[in-house]
mmCIF file with all atom_site columns, C-alpha atoms in Angstrom:
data_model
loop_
_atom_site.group_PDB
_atom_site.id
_atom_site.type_symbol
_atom_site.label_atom_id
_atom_site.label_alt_id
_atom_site.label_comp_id
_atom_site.label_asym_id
_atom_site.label_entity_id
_atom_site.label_seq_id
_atom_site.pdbx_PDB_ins_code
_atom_site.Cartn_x
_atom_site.Cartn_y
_atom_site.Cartn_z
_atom_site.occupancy
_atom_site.B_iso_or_equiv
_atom_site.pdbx_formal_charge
_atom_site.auth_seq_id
_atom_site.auth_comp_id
_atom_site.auth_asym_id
_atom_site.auth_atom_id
_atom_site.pdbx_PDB_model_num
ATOM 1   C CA . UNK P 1 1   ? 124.105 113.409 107.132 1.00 83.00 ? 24  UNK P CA 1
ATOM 2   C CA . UNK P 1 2   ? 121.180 112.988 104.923 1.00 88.00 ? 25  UNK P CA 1
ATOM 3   C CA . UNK P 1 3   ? 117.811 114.748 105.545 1.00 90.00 ? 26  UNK P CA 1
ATOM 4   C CA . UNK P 1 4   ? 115.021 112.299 106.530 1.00 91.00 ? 27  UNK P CA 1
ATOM 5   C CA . UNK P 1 5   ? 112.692 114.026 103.857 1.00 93.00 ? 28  UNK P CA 1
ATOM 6   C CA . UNK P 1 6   ? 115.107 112.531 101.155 1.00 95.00 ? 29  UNK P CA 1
ATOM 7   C CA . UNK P 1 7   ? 114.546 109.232 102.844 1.00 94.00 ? 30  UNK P CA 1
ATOM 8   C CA . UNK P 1 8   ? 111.150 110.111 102.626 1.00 95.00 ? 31  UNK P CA 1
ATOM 9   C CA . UNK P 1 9   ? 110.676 111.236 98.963  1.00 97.00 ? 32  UNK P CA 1
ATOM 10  C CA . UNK P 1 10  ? 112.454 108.317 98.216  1.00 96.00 ? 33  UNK P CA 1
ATOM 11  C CA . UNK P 1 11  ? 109.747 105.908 100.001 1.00 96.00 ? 34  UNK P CA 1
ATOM 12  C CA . UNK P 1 12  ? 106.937 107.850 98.546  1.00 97.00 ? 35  UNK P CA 1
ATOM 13  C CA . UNK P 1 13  ? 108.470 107.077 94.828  1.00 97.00 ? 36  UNK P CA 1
ATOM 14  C CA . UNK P 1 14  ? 108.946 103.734 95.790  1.00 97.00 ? 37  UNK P CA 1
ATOM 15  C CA . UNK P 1 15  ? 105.683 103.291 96.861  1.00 97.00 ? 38  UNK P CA 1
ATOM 16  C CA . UNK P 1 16  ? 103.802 105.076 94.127  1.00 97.00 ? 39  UNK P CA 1
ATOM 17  C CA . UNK P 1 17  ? 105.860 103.184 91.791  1.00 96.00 ? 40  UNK P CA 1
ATOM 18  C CA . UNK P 1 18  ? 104.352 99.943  93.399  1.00 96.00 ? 41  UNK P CA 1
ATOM 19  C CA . UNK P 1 19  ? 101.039 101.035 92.685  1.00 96.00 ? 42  UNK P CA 1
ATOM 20  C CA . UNK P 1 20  ? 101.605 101.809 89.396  1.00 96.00 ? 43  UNK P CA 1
ATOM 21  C CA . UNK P 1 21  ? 102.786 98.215  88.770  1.00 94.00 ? 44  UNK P CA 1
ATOM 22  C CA . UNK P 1 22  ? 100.124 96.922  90.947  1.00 93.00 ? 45  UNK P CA 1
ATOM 23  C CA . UNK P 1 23  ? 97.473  98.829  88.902  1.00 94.00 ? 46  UNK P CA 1
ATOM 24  C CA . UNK P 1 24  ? 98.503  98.647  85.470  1.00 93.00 ? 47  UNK P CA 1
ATOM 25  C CA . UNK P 1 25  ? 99.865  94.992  85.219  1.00 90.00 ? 48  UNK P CA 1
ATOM 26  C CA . UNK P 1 26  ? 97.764  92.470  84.430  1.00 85.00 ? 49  UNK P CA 1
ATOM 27  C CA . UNK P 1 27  ? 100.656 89.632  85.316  1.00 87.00 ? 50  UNK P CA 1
ATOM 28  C CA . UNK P 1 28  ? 100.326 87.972  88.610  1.00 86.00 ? 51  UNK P CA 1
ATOM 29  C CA . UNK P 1 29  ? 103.860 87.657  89.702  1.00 88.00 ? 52  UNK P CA 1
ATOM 30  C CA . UNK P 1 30  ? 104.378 91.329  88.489  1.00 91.00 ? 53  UNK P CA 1
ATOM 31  C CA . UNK P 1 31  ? 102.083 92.568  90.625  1.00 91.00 ? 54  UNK P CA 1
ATOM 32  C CA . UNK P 1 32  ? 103.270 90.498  93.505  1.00 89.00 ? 55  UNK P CA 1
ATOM 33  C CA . UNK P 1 33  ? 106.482 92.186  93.255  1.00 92.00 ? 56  UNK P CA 1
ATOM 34  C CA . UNK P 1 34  ? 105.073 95.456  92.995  1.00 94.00 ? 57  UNK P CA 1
ATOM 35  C CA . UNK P 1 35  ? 103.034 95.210  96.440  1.00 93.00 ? 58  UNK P CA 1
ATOM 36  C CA . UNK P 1 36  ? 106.561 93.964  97.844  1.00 93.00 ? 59  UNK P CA 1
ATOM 37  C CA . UNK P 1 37  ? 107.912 97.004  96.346  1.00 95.00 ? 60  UNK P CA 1
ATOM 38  C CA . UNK P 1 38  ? 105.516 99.228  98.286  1.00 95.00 ? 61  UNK P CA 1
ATOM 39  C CA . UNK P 1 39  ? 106.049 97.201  101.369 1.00 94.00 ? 62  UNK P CA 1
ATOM 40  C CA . UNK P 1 40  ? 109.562 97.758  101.036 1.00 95.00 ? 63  UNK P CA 1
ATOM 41  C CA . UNK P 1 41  ? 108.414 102.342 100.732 1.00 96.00 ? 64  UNK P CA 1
ATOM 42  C CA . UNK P 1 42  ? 106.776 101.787 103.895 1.00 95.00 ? 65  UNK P CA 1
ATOM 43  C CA . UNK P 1 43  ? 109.301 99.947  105.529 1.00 95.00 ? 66  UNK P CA 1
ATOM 44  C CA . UNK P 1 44  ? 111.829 102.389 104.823 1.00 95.00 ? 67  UNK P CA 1
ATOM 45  C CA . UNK P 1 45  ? 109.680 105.425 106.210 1.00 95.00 ? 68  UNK P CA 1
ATOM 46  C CA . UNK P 1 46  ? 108.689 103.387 109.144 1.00 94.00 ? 69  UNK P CA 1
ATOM 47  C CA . UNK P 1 47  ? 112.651 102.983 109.498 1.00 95.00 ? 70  UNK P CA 1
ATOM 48  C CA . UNK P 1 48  ? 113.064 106.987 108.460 1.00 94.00 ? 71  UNK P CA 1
ATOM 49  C CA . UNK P 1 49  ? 110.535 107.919 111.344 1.00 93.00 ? 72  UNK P CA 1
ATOM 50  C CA . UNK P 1 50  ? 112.707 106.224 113.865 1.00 94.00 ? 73  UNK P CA 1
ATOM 51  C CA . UNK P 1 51  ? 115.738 107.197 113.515 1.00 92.00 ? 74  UNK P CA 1
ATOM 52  C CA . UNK P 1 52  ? 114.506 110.819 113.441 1.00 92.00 ? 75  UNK P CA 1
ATOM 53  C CA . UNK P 1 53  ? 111.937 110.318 116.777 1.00 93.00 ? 76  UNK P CA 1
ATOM 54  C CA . UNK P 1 54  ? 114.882 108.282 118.405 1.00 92.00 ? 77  UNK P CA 1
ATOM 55  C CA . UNK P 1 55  ? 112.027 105.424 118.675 1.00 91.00 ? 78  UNK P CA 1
ATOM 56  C CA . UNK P 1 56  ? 112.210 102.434 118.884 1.00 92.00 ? 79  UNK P CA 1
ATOM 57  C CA . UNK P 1 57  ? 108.800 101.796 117.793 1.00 91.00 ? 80  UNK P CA 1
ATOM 58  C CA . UNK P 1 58  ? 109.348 102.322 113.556 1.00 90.00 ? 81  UNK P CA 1
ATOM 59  C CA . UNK P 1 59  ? 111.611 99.115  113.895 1.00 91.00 ? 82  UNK P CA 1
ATOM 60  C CA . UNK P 1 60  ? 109.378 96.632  115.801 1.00 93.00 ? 83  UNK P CA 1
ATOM 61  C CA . UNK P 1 61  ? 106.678 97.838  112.935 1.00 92.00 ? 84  UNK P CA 1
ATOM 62  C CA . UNK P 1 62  ? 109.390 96.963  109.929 1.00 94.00 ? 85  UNK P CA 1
ATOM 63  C CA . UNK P 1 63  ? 109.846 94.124  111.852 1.00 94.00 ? 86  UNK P CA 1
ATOM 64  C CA . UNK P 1 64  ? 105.758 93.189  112.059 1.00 93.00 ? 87  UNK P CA 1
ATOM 65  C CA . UNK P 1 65  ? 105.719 93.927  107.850 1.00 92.00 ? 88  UNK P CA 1
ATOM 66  C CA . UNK P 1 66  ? 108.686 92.107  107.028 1.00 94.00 ? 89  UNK P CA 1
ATOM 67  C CA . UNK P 1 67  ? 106.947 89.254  108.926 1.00 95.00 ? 90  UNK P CA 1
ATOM 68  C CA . UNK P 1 68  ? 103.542 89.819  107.087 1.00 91.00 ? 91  UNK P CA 1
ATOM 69  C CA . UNK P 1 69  ? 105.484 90.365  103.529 1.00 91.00 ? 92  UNK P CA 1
ATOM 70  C CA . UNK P 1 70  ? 107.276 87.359  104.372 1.00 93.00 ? 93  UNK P CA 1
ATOM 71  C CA . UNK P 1 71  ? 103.833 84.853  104.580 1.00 93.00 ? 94  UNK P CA 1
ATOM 72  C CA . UNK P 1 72  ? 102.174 86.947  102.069 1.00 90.00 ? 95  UNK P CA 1
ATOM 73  C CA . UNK P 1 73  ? 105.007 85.574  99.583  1.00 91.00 ? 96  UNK P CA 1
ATOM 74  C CA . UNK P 1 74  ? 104.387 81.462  100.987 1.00 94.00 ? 97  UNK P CA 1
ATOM 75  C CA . UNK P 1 75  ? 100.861 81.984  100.180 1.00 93.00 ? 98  UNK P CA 1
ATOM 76  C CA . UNK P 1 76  ? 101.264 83.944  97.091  1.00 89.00 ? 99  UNK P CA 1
ATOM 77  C CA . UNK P 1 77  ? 103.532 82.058  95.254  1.00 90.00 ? 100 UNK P CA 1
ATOM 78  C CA . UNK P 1 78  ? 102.396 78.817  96.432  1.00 91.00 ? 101 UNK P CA 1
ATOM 79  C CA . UNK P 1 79  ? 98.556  79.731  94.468  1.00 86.00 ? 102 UNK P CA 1
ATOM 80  C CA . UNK P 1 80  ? 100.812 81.699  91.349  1.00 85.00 ? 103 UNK P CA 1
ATOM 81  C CA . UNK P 1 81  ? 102.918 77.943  91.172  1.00 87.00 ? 104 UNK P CA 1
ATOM 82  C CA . UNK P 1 82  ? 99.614  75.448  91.216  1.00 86.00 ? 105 UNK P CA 1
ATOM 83  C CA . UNK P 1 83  ? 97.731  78.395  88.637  1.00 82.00 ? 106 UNK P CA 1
ATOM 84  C CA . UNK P 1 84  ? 100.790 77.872  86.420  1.00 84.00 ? 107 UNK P CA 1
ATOM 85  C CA . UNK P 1 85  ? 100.547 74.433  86.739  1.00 86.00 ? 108 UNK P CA 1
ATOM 86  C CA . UNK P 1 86  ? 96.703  74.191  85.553  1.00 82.00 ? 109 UNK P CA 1
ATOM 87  C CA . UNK P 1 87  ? 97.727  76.847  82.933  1.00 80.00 ? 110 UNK P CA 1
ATOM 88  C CA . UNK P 1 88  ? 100.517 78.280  81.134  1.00 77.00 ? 111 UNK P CA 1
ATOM 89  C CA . UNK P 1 89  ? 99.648  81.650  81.982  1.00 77.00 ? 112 UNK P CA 1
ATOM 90  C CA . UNK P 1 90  ? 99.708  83.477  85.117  1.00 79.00 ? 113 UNK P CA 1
ATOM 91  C CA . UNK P 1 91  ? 97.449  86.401  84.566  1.00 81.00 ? 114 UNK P CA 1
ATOM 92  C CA . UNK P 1 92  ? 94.826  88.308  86.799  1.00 80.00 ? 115 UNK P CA 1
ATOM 93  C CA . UNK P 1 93  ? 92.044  86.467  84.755  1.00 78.00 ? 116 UNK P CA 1
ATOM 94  C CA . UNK P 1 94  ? 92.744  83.362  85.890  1.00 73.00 ? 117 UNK P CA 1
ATOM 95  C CA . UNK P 1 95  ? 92.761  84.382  89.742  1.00 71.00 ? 118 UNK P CA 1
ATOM 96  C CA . UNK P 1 96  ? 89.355  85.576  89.201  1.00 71.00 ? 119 UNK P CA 1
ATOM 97  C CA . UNK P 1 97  ? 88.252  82.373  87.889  1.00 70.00 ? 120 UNK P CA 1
ATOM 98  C CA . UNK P 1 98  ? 89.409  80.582  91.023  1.00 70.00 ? 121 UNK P CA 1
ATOM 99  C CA . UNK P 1 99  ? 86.142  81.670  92.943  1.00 68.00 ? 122 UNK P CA 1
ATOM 100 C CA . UNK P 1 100 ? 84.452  78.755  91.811  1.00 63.00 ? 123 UNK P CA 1
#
């Protein structure tokens, strides 16, 4: 059986690998999959925590994020797909131009 800490070094890599994407991209749709990426690290602590407490409390939270992750990407995508259509470029420049 594997140690939880493995499970979570392994989220804590994931997750600082996600903000490292998040903070040195300047692509839209990178970035997007980067803070999916560290959604994914804290789902698989929350997950970790769980099994290791015997709770079931870790799961109905992965459950909660997967449901937030899940509109963040309807939203997301649906603004990065009309940007894209205005321009041919999806960068973090033209979100900031977007406040009018």
């Amino acid at each position: 059986m594997i140690p939880v800490s493995w499970y979570l070094i392994v989220g804590a890599l994931l997750f600082g690998l996600g903000a490292f994407g998040v903070l040195i991209r300047r692509n839209v749709l990178v970035m997007f999959m980067s803070i999916e990426l560290m959604l994914n690290a804290v789902n698989l602590t929350f997950v970790s925590y769980a099994r290791a407490l015997n709770d079931v409390g870790g799961e109905v939270a992965v459950f909660f994020v997967l449901v937030v992750a899940a509109a963040e990407v309807v939203v997301g995508l649906g603004i990065i797909v009309a940007l894209f259509r205005r321009r041919a470029s999806v960068t973090i420049d033209d979100i900031a131009r977007l406040k009018g």
